[in-house]
Amino acid sequence: MSAVEHASRTVRVLFVGLGVTALALGIAGIVLPVLPTTPFVLLAAACFARGSKFHDWLLAHPLFGPMIIEWQQYGSIPWRTKIVAIVLMSSTLGVSIVFFVNPPWLKAALTVFGLVLATWLYRVPSRDRV
């Protein structure tokens, strides 16, 4: 996807705001595995493509750039990235559910959330895995 800024300044500002928020959540997801880094970074790239020159910066970033380019060109996520994300997310959610969450309904909600997210992430294609 190439960067095509929106004609409206107001819309561009909204896209940049959403992009910065998504990128911040993605960066937080690096150290807080309960937050999935990849979807937030991809969302930030999509917002920046319509709102600002940050899109080019994000594509050139050594950590995020390759992942975004892989997604934009092929709609895939590297196999290792998927597995690491699923393992870390599952571990963090498991610890949270067992040690920090008390209400049974919230434990069930977190379990369902984790299963849905892990299933979605697993089903995204990986070009480096046959």
mmCIF file of N, CA and C in Angstrom:
data_model
loop_
_atom_site.group_PDB
_atom_site.id
_atom_site.type_symbol
_atom_site.label_atom_id
_atom_site.label_comp_id
_atom_site.label_asym_id
_atom_site.label_seq_id
_atom_site.Cartn_x
_atom_site.Cartn_y
_atom_site.Cartn_z
ATOM 1 N N MET A 1 0.848 -1.170 0.000
ATOM 2 C CA MET A 1 0.000 0.000 0.000
ATOM 3 C C MET A 1 0.894 1.232 0.000
ATOM 4 N N SER A 2 0.646 2.146 -0.886
ATOM 5 C CA SER A 2 1.430 3.367 -0.910
ATOM 6 C C SER A 2 0.732 4.437 -0.088
ATOM 7 N N ALA A 3 1.517 5.379 0.381
ATOM 8 C CA ALA A 3 0.977 6.448 1.207
ATOM 9 C C ALA A 3 0.242 7.452 0.334
ATOM 10 N N VAL A 4 -1.038 7.608 0.577
ATOM 11 C CA VAL A 4 -1.850 8.592 -0.130
ATOM 12 C C VAL A 4 -2.575 9.398 0.936
ATOM 13 N N GLU A 5 -2.036 10.594 1.210
ATOM 14 C CA GLU A 5 -2.618 11.417 2.258
ATOM 15 C C GLU A 5 -4.024 11.857 1.887
ATOM 16 N N HIS A 6 -4.885 11.876 2.877
ATOM 17 C CA HIS A 6 -6.261 12.318 2.693
ATOM 18 C C HIS A 6 -6.276 13.816 2.418
ATOM 19 N N ALA A 7 -7.239 14.270 1.633
ATOM 20 C CA ALA A 7 -7.315 15.679 1.248
ATOM 21 C C ALA A 7 -7.702 16.584 2.420
ATOM 22 N N SER A 8 -8.497 16.096 3.335
ATOM 23 C CA SER A 8 -8.973 16.897 4.458
ATOM 24 C C SER A 8 -7.938 16.934 5.589
ATOM 25 N N ARG A 9 -7.595 18.139 6.025
ATOM 26 C CA ARG A 9 -6.640 18.283 7.125
ATOM 27 C C ARG A 9 -7.196 17.653 8.398
ATOM 28 N N THR A 10 -8.458 17.812 8.673
ATOM 29 C CA THR A 10 -9.076 17.254 9.871
ATOM 30 C C THR A 10 -8.968 15.729 9.880
ATOM 31 N N VAL A 11 -9.247 15.115 8.752
ATOM 32 C CA VAL A 11 -9.156 13.660 8.642
ATOM 33 C C VAL A 11 -7.710 13.210 8.822
ATOM 34 N N ARG A 12 -6.757 13.960 8.242
ATOM 35 C CA ARG A 12 -5.339 13.609 8.416
ATOM 36 C C ARG A 12 -4.933 13.660 9.880
ATOM 37 N N VAL A 13 -5.384 14.695 10.588
ATOM 38 C CA VAL A 13 -5.067 14.820 12.014
ATOM 39 C C VAL A 13 -5.657 13.641 12.788
ATOM 40 N N LEU A 14 -6.882 13.247 12.454
ATOM 41 C CA LEU A 14 -7.498 12.090 13.120
ATOM 42 C C LEU A 14 -6.712 10.811 12.829
ATOM 43 N N PHE A 15 -6.293 10.626 11.583
ATOM 44 C CA PHE A 15 -5.502 9.443 11.236
ATOM 45 C C PHE A 15 -4.163 9.430 11.972
ATOM 46 N N VAL A 16 -3.515 10.583 12.055
ATOM 47 C CA VAL A 16 -2.237 10.649 12.768
ATOM 48 C C VAL A 16 -2.448 10.341 14.247
ATOM 49 N N GLY A 17 -3.501 10.905 14.832
ATOM 50 C CA GLY A 17 -3.798 10.628 16.245
ATOM 51 C C GLY A 17 -4.045 9.155 16.494
ATOM 52 N N LEU A 18 -4.835 8.531 15.634
ATOM 53 C CA LEU A 18 -5.102 7.105 15.765
ATOM 54 C C LEU A 18 -3.828 6.291 15.520
ATOM 55 N N GLY A 19 -3.031 6.731 14.556
ATOM 56 C CA GLY A 19 -1.777 6.039 14.262
ATOM 57 C C GLY A 19 -0.799 6.104 15.418
ATOM 58 N N VAL A 20 -0.669 7.266 16.039
ATOM 59 C CA VAL A 20 0.229 7.413 17.187
ATOM 60 C C VAL A 20 -0.258 6.544 18.344
ATOM 61 N N THR A 21 -1.565 6.530 18.577
ATOM 62 C CA THR A 21 -2.123 5.697 19.638
ATOM 63 C C THR A 21 -1.859 4.222 19.366
ATOM 64 N N ALA A 22 -2.111 3.781 18.142
ATOM 65 C CA ALA A 22 -1.882 2.376 17.783
ATOM 66 C C ALA A 22 -0.407 2.015 17.911
ATOM 67 N N LEU A 23 0.483 2.908 17.471
ATOM 68 C CA LEU A 23 1.917 2.636 17.571
ATOM 69 C C LEU A 23 2.349 2.565 19.033
ATOM 70 N N ALA A 24 1.823 3.439 19.863
ATOM 71 C CA ALA A 24 2.149 3.407 21.297
ATOM 72 C C ALA A 24 1.695 2.077 21.918
ATOM 73 N N LEU A 25 0.515 1.615 21.557
ATOM 74 C CA LEU A 25 0.039 0.320 22.063
ATOM 75 C C LEU A 25 0.900 -0.816 21.540
ATOM 76 N N GLY A 26 1.322 -0.718 20.284
ATOM 77 C CA GLY A 26 2.204 -1.735 19.716
ATOM 78 C C GLY A 26 3.548 -1.775 20.413
ATOM 79 N N ILE A 27 4.105 -0.610 20.717
ATOM 80 C CA ILE A 27 5.384 -0.553 21.429
ATOM 81 C C ILE A 27 5.210 -1.098 22.847
ATOM 82 N N ALA A 28 4.100 -0.757 23.489
ATOM 83 C CA ALA A 28 3.831 -1.303 24.823
ATOM 84 C C ALA A 28 3.718 -2.820 24.756
ATOM 85 N N GLY A 29 3.213 -3.336 23.640
ATOM 86 C CA GLY A 29 3.067 -4.776 23.466
ATOM 87 C C GLY A 29 4.393 -5.515 23.389
ATOM 88 N N ILE A 30 5.474 -4.793 23.132
ATOM 89 C CA ILE A 30 6.790 -5.432 23.119
ATOM 90 C C ILE A 30 7.151 -5.910 24.521
ATOM 91 N N VAL A 31 6.810 -5.118 25.524
ATOM 92 C CA VAL A 31 7.145 -5.484 26.910
ATOM 93 C C VAL A 31 5.951 -6.027 27.687
ATOM 94 N N LEU A 32 4.759 -5.827 27.167
ATOM 95 C CA LEU A 32 3.540 -6.362 27.783
ATOM 96 C C LEU A 32 2.888 -7.317 26.792
ATOM 97 N N PRO A 33 3.274 -8.582 26.826
ATOM 98 C CA PRO A 33 2.809 -9.515 25.796
ATOM 99 C C PRO A 33 1.293 -9.692 25.714
ATOM 100 N N VAL A 34 0.558 -9.226 26.709
ATOM 101 C CA VAL A 34 -0.897 -9.337 26.609
ATOM 102 C C VAL A 34 -1.433 -8.419 25.501
ATOM 103 N N LEU A 35 -0.638 -7.407 25.132
ATOM 104 C CA LEU A 35 -1.000 -6.541 24.006
ATOM 105 C C LEU A 35 -0.311 -7.073 22.749
ATOM 106 N N PRO A 36 -1.063 -7.341 21.720
ATOM 107 C CA PRO A 36 -0.446 -7.862 20.495
ATOM 108 C C PRO A 36 0.226 -6.739 19.697
ATOM 109 N N THR A 37 1.524 -6.794 19.554
ATOM 110 C CA THR A 37 2.287 -5.754 18.868
ATOM 111 C C THR A 37 1.921 -5.649 17.387
ATOM 112 N N THR A 38 1.906 -6.778 16.701
ATOM 113 C CA THR A 38 1.756 -6.780 15.244
ATOM 114 C C THR A 38 0.486 -6.074 14.760
ATOM 115 N N PRO A 39 -0.703 -6.401 15.259
ATOM 116 C CA PRO A 39 -1.897 -5.718 14.736
ATOM 117 C C PRO A 39 -1.882 -4.213 14.980
ATOM 118 N N PHE A 40 -1.347 -3.783 16.129
ATOM 119 C CA PHE A 40 -1.307 -2.348 16.409
ATOM 120 C C PHE A 40 -0.330 -1.624 15.489
ATOM 121 N N VAL A 41 0.808 -2.237 15.198
ATOM 122 C CA VAL A 41 1.775 -1.618 14.289
ATOM 123 C C VAL A 41 1.212 -1.569 12.870
ATOM 124 N N LEU A 42 0.523 -2.627 12.456
ATOM 125 C CA LEU A 42 -0.095 -2.624 11.121
ATOM 126 C C LEU A 42 -1.181 -1.553 11.031
ATOM 127 N N LEU A 43 -1.967 -1.396 12.096
ATOM 128 C CA LEU A 43 -2.981 -0.346 12.130
ATOM 129 C C LEU A 43 -2.329 1.034 12.051
ATOM 130 N N ALA A 44 -1.242 1.224 12.791
ATOM 131 C CA ALA A 44 -0.527 2.510 12.746
ATOM 132 C C ALA A 44 -0.045 2.805 11.332
ATOM 133 N N ALA A 45 0.513 1.796 10.667
ATOM 134 C CA ALA A 45 0.989 2.006 9.292
ATOM 135 C C ALA A 45 -0.154 2.398 8.368
ATOM 136 N N ALA A 46 -1.296 1.749 8.507
ATOM 137 C CA ALA A 46 -2.451 2.085 7.664
ATOM 138 C C ALA A 46 -2.923 3.508 7.934
ATOM 139 N N CYS A 47 -2.947 3.913 9.195
ATOM 140 C CA CYS A 47 -3.368 5.277 9.532
ATOM 141 C C CYS A 47 -2.365 6.303 9.015
ATOM 142 N N PHE A 48 -1.081 6.028 9.208
ATOM 143 C CA PHE A 48 -0.051 6.955 8.746
ATOM 144 C C PHE A 48 -0.040 7.077 7.226
ATOM 145 N N ALA A 49 -0.404 6.017 6.523
ATOM 146 C CA ALA A 49 -0.434 6.063 5.063
ATOM 147 C C ALA A 49 -1.465 7.070 4.569
ATOM 148 N N ARG A 50 -2.481 7.315 5.348
ATOM 149 C CA ARG A 50 -3.536 8.243 4.948
ATOM 150 C C ARG A 50 -3.434 9.595 5.637
ATOM 151 N N GLY A 51 -2.526 9.684 6.609
ATOM 152 C CA GLY A 51 -2.519 10.905 7.394
ATOM 153 C C GLY A 51 -1.221 11.686 7.439
ATOM 154 N N SER A 52 -0.072 11.054 7.158
ATOM 155 C CA SER A 52 1.165 11.804 7.351
ATOM 156 C C SER A 52 2.356 11.133 6.679
ATOM 157 N N LYS A 53 3.490 11.770 6.833
ATOM 158 C CA LYS A 53 4.753 11.246 6.318
ATOM 159 C C LYS A 53 5.352 10.205 7.261
ATOM 160 N N PHE A 54 4.735 9.958 8.416
ATOM 161 C CA PHE A 54 5.221 8.945 9.348
ATOM 162 C C PHE A 54 5.228 7.556 8.708
ATOM 163 N N HIS A 55 4.423 7.361 7.683
ATOM 164 C CA HIS A 55 4.350 6.062 7.013
ATOM 165 C C HIS A 55 5.716 5.651 6.476
ATOM 166 N N ASP A 56 6.399 6.576 5.809
ATOM 167 C CA ASP A 56 7.729 6.278 5.271
ATOM 168 C C ASP A 56 8.716 5.964 6.395
ATOM 169 N N TRP A 57 8.632 6.726 7.486
ATOM 170 C CA TRP A 57 9.503 6.486 8.631
ATOM 171 C C TRP A 57 9.259 5.089 9.206
ATOM 172 N N LEU A 58 8.002 4.722 9.328
ATOM 173 C CA LEU A 58 7.649 3.413 9.891
ATOM 174 C C LEU A 58 8.116 2.283 8.983
ATOM 175 N N LEU A 59 7.995 2.446 7.682
ATOM 176 C CA LEU A 59 8.470 1.426 6.744
ATOM 177 C C LEU A 59 9.989 1.271 6.801
ATOM 178 N N ALA A 60 10.703 2.350 7.093
ATOM 179 C CA ALA A 60 12.163 2.303 7.157
ATOM 180 C C ALA A 60 12.671 1.846 8.525
ATOM 181 N N HIS A 61 11.778 1.735 9.506
ATOM 182 C CA HIS A 61 12.192 1.343 10.857
ATOM 183 C C HIS A 61 12.717 -0.088 10.833
ATOM 184 N N PRO A 62 13.881 -0.347 11.474
ATOM 185 C CA PRO A 62 14.470 -1.689 11.405
ATOM 186 C C PRO A 62 13.647 -2.776 12.092
ATOM 187 N N LEU A 63 12.887 -2.441 13.115
ATOM 188 C CA LEU A 63 12.085 -3.449 13.820
ATOM 189 C C LEU A 63 10.709 -3.633 13.181
ATOM 190 N N PHE A 64 10.040 -2.532 12.881
ATOM 191 C CA PHE A 64 8.663 -2.606 12.394
ATOM 192 C C PHE A 64 8.551 -2.677 10.874
ATOM 193 N N GLY A 65 9.487 -2.084 10.162
ATOM 194 C CA GLY A 65 9.412 -2.000 8.710
ATOM 195 C C GLY A 65 9.232 -3.331 8.001
ATOM 196 N N PRO A 66 10.092 -4.326 8.267
ATOM 197 C CA PRO A 66 9.946 -5.603 7.567
ATOM 198 C C PRO A 66 8.587 -6.267 7.793
ATOM 199 N N MET A 67 8.068 -6.166 9.011
ATOM 200 C CA MET A 67 6.772 -6.769 9.319
ATOM 201 C C MET A 67 5.652 -6.084 8.529
ATOM 202 N N ILE A 68 5.717 -4.760 8.441
ATOM 203 C CA ILE A 68 4.685 -4.007 7.724
ATOM 204 C C ILE A 68 4.760 -4.296 6.230
ATOM 205 N N ILE A 69 5.969 -4.312 5.697
ATOM 206 C CA ILE A 69 6.140 -4.593 4.266
ATOM 207 C C ILE A 69 5.641 -5.996 3.938
ATOM 208 N N GLU A 70 5.962 -6.963 4.796
ATOM 209 C CA GLU A 70 5.494 -8.341 4.594
ATOM 210 C C GLU A 70 3.964 -8.378 4.558
ATOM 211 N N TRP A 71 3.335 -7.666 5.466
ATOM 212 C CA TRP A 71 1.874 -7.647 5.532
ATOM 213 C C TRP A 71 1.290 -6.938 4.306
ATOM 214 N N GLN A 72 1.858 -5.790 3.940
ATOM 215 C CA GLN A 72 1.312 -5.021 2.828
ATOM 216 C C GLN A 72 1.484 -5.739 1.490
ATOM 217 N N GLN A 73 2.614 -6.388 1.289
ATOM 218 C CA GLN A 73 2.867 -7.033 0.002
ATOM 219 C C GLN A 73 2.229 -8.411 -0.106
ATOM 220 N N TYR A 74 2.225 -9.169 0.989
ATOM 221 C CA TYR A 74 1.811 -10.566 0.900
ATOM 222 C C TYR A 74 0.673 -10.958 1.841
ATOM 223 N N GLY A 75 0.277 -10.058 2.741
ATOM 224 C CA GLY A 75 -0.775 -10.398 3.695
ATOM 225 C C GLY A 75 -0.356 -11.523 4.627
ATOM 226 N N SER A 76 0.932 -11.564 4.972
ATOM 227 C CA SER A 76 1.426 -12.641 5.821
ATOM 228 C C SER A 76 2.263 -12.089 6.968
ATOM 229 N N ILE A 77 2.482 -12.956 7.963
ATOM 230 C CA ILE A 77 3.301 -12.645 9.126
ATOM 231 C C ILE A 77 4.322 -13.771 9.241
ATOM 232 N N PRO A 78 5.611 -13.438 9.479
ATOM 233 C CA PRO A 78 6.610 -14.491 9.609
ATOM 234 C C PRO A 78 6.236 -15.514 10.688
ATOM 235 N N TRP A 79 6.522 -16.790 10.414
ATOM 236 C CA TRP A 79 6.157 -17.891 11.302
ATOM 237 C C TRP A 79 6.695 -17.676 12.713
ATOM 238 N N ARG A 80 7.962 -17.327 12.829
ATOM 239 C CA ARG A 80 8.572 -17.144 14.148
ATOM 240 C C ARG A 80 7.862 -16.036 14.920
ATOM 241 N N THR A 81 7.519 -14.954 14.252
ATOM 242 C CA THR A 81 6.812 -13.844 14.895
ATOM 243 C C THR A 81 5.469 -14.312 15.438
ATOM 244 N N LYS A 82 4.758 -15.111 14.644
ATOM 245 C CA LYS A 82 3.457 -15.632 15.095
ATOM 246 C C LYS A 82 3.606 -16.502 16.331
ATOM 247 N N ILE A 83 4.553 -17.434 16.286
ATOM 248 C CA ILE A 83 4.706 -18.373 17.397
ATOM 249 C C ILE A 83 5.138 -17.649 18.665
ATOM 250 N N VAL A 84 6.106 -16.746 18.557
ATOM 251 C CA VAL A 84 6.547 -15.982 19.732
ATOM 252 C C VAL A 84 5.386 -15.171 20.298
ATOM 253 N N ALA A 85 4.620 -14.524 19.436
ATOM 254 C CA ALA A 85 3.482 -13.724 19.895
ATOM 255 C C ALA A 85 2.445 -14.587 20.598
ATOM 256 N N ILE A 86 2.130 -15.738 20.045
ATOM 257 C CA ILE A 86 1.126 -16.621 20.653
ATOM 258 C C ILE A 86 1.617 -17.152 21.994
ATOM 259 N N VAL A 87 2.874 -17.575 22.072
ATOM 260 C CA VAL A 87 3.415 -18.118 23.328
ATOM 261 C C VAL A 87 3.457 -17.043 24.415
ATOM 262 N N LEU A 88 3.973 -15.861 24.075
ATOM 263 C CA LEU A 88 4.052 -14.796 25.079
ATOM 264 C C LEU A 88 2.671 -14.334 25.515
ATOM 265 N N MET A 89 1.768 -14.182 24.573
ATOM 266 C CA MET A 89 0.413 -13.757 24.918
ATOM 267 C C MET A 89 -0.277 -14.802 25.793
ATOM 268 N N SER A 90 -0.133 -16.073 25.437
ATOM 269 C CA SER A 90 -0.760 -17.140 26.214
ATOM 270 C C SER A 90 -0.181 -17.205 27.621
ATOM 271 N N SER A 91 1.125 -17.060 27.732
ATOM 272 C CA SER A 91 1.777 -17.086 29.038
ATOM 273 C C SER A 91 1.294 -15.942 29.919
ATOM 274 N N THR A 92 1.276 -14.762 29.359
ATOM 275 C CA THR A 92 0.856 -13.591 30.122
ATOM 276 C C THR A 92 -0.611 -13.688 30.520
ATOM 277 N N LEU A 93 -1.450 -14.084 29.585
ATOM 278 C CA LEU A 93 -2.868 -14.243 29.926
ATOM 279 C C LEU A 93 -3.061 -15.335 30.966
ATOM 280 N N GLY A 94 -2.327 -16.438 30.829
ATOM 281 C CA GLY A 94 -2.441 -17.526 31.803
ATOM 282 C C GLY A 94 -2.059 -17.083 33.198
ATOM 283 N N VAL A 95 -0.942 -16.375 33.322
ATOM 284 C CA VAL A 95 -0.519 -15.868 34.636
ATOM 285 C C VAL A 95 -1.547 -14.886 35.174
ATOM 286 N N SER A 96 -2.044 -14.007 34.325
ATOM 287 C CA SER A 96 -3.053 -13.034 34.759
ATOM 288 C C SER A 96 -4.315 -13.729 35.252
ATOM 289 N N ILE A 97 -4.770 -14.713 34.500
ATOM 290 C CA ILE A 97 -6.009 -15.419 34.859
ATOM 291 C C ILE A 97 -5.844 -16.171 36.169
ATOM 292 N N VAL A 98 -4.708 -16.833 36.362
ATOM 293 C CA VAL A 98 -4.506 -17.652 37.562
ATOM 294 C C VAL A 98 -4.227 -16.803 38.800
ATOM 295 N N PHE A 99 -3.391 -15.767 38.675
ATOM 296 C CA PHE A 99 -2.918 -15.061 39.857
ATOM 297 C C PHE A 99 -3.543 -13.692 40.108
ATOM 298 N N PHE A 100 -4.036 -13.010 39.104
ATOM 299 C CA PHE A 100 -4.449 -11.630 39.291
ATOM 300 C C PHE A 100 -5.926 -11.341 39.066
ATOM 301 N N VAL A 101 -6.629 -12.204 38.413
ATOM 302 C CA VAL A 101 -8.038 -11.952 38.090
ATOM 303 C C VAL A 101 -8.911 -12.817 38.991
ATOM 304 N N ASN A 102 -9.881 -12.184 39.653
ATOM 305 C CA ASN A 102 -10.737 -12.931 40.571
ATOM 306 C C ASN A 102 -12.108 -13.302 40.016
ATOM 307 N N PRO A 103 -12.850 -12.371 39.436
ATOM 308 C CA PRO A 103 -14.203 -12.725 39.002
ATOM 309 C C PRO A 103 -14.179 -13.816 37.921
ATOM 310 N N PRO A 104 -14.957 -14.872 38.106
ATOM 311 C CA PRO A 104 -14.991 -15.951 37.113
ATOM 312 C C PRO A 104 -15.385 -15.482 35.718
ATOM 313 N N TRP A 105 -16.287 -14.513 35.613
ATOM 314 C CA TRP A 105 -16.699 -14.025 34.299
ATOM 315 C C TRP A 105 -15.538 -13.352 33.576
ATOM 316 N N LEU A 106 -14.660 -12.661 34.335
ATOM 317 C CA LEU A 106 -13.522 -12.005 33.717
ATOM 318 C C LEU A 106 -12.464 -13.032 33.300
ATOM 319 N N LYS A 107 -12.307 -14.075 34.090
ATOM 320 C CA LYS A 107 -11.398 -15.165 33.703
ATOM 321 C C LYS A 107 -11.875 -15.803 32.396
ATOM 322 N N ALA A 108 -13.175 -16.021 32.309
ATOM 323 C CA ALA A 108 -13.741 -16.618 31.092
ATOM 324 C C ALA A 108 -13.578 -15.679 29.901
ATOM 325 N N ALA A 109 -13.811 -14.390 30.121
ATOM 326 C CA ALA A 109 -13.673 -13.413 29.029
ATOM 327 C C ALA A 109 -12.233 -13.345 28.529
ATOM 328 N N LEU A 110 -11.273 -13.336 29.441
ATOM 329 C CA LEU A 110 -9.867 -13.313 29.048
ATOM 330 C C LEU A 110 -9.473 -14.589 28.319
ATOM 331 N N THR A 111 -10.008 -15.710 28.760
ATOM 332 C CA THR A 111 -9.725 -16.983 28.089
ATOM 333 C C THR A 111 -10.252 -16.964 26.662
ATOM 334 N N VAL A 112 -11.485 -16.521 26.481
ATOM 335 C CA VAL A 112 -12.083 -16.450 25.144
ATOM 336 C C VAL A 112 -11.312 -15.463 24.272
ATOM 337 N N PHE A 113 -10.982 -14.299 24.820
ATOM 338 C CA PHE A 113 -10.207 -13.295 24.091
ATOM 339 C C PHE A 113 -8.881 -13.886 23.617
ATOM 340 N N GLY A 114 -8.173 -14.559 24.509
ATOM 341 C CA GLY A 114 -6.887 -15.160 24.165
ATOM 342 C C GLY A 114 -7.012 -16.222 23.088
ATOM 343 N N LEU A 115 -8.029 -17.070 23.204
ATOM 344 C CA LEU A 115 -8.234 -18.122 22.206
ATOM 345 C C LEU A 115 -8.582 -17.549 20.829
ATOM 346 N N VAL A 116 -9.439 -16.548 20.817
ATOM 347 C CA VAL A 116 -9.825 -15.921 19.541
ATOM 348 C C VAL A 116 -8.615 -15.252 18.898
ATOM 349 N N LEU A 117 -7.854 -14.496 19.685
ATOM 350 C CA LEU A 117 -6.698 -13.804 19.143
ATOM 351 C C LEU A 117 -5.629 -14.784 18.673
ATOM 352 N N ALA A 118 -5.357 -15.814 19.457
ATOM 353 C CA ALA A 118 -4.360 -16.817 19.070
ATOM 354 C C ALA A 118 -4.789 -17.560 17.807
ATOM 355 N N THR A 119 -6.062 -17.879 17.706
ATOM 356 C CA THR A 119 -6.566 -18.569 16.516
ATOM 357 C C THR A 119 -6.441 -17.687 15.284
ATOM 358 N N TRP A 120 -6.832 -16.424 15.415
ATOM 359 C CA TRP A 120 -6.708 -15.503 14.286
ATOM 360 C C TRP A 120 -5.255 -15.389 13.853
ATOM 361 N N LEU A 121 -4.363 -15.175 14.829
ATOM 362 C CA LEU A 121 -2.950 -14.995 14.516
ATOM 363 C C LEU A 121 -2.363 -16.245 13.867
ATOM 364 N N TYR A 122 -2.740 -17.412 14.367
ATOM 365 C CA TYR A 122 -2.237 -18.662 13.805
ATOM 366 C C TYR A 122 -2.696 -18.864 12.361
ATOM 367 N N ARG A 123 -3.904 -18.413 12.066
ATOM 368 C CA ARG A 123 -4.473 -18.612 10.730
ATOM 369 C C ARG A 123 -3.962 -17.618 9.679
ATOM 370 N N VAL A 124 -3.298 -16.550 10.118
ATOM 371 C CA VAL A 124 -2.694 -15.617 9.149
ATOM 372 C C VAL A 124 -1.573 -16.365 8.426
ATOM 373 N N PRO A 125 -1.513 -16.271 7.103
ATOM 374 C CA PRO A 125 -0.485 -17.017 6.360
ATOM 375 C C PRO A 125 0.935 -16.589 6.739
ATOM 376 N N SER A 126 1.867 -17.537 6.558
ATOM 377 C CA SER A 126 3.299 -17.296 6.732
ATOM 378 C C SER A 126 4.006 -17.791 5.476
ATOM 379 N N ARG A 127 4.657 -16.879 4.777
ATOM 380 C CA ARG A 127 5.330 -17.280 3.540
ATOM 381 C C ARG A 127 6.579 -18.118 3.810
ATOM 382 N N ASP A 128 7.168 -17.965 4.998
ATOM 383 C CA ASP A 128 8.395 -18.694 5.300
ATOM 384 C C ASP A 128 8.133 -20.065 5.905
ATOM 385 N N ARG A 129 6.890 -20.499 5.900
ATOM 386 C CA ARG A 129 6.509 -21.820 6.406
ATOM 387 C C ARG A 129 5.551 -22.459 5.412
ATOM 388 N N VAL A 130 5.888 -23.653 4.954
ATOM 389 C CA VAL A 130 5.063 -24.323 3.950
ATOM 390 C C VAL A 130 3.824 -24.888 4.599
#
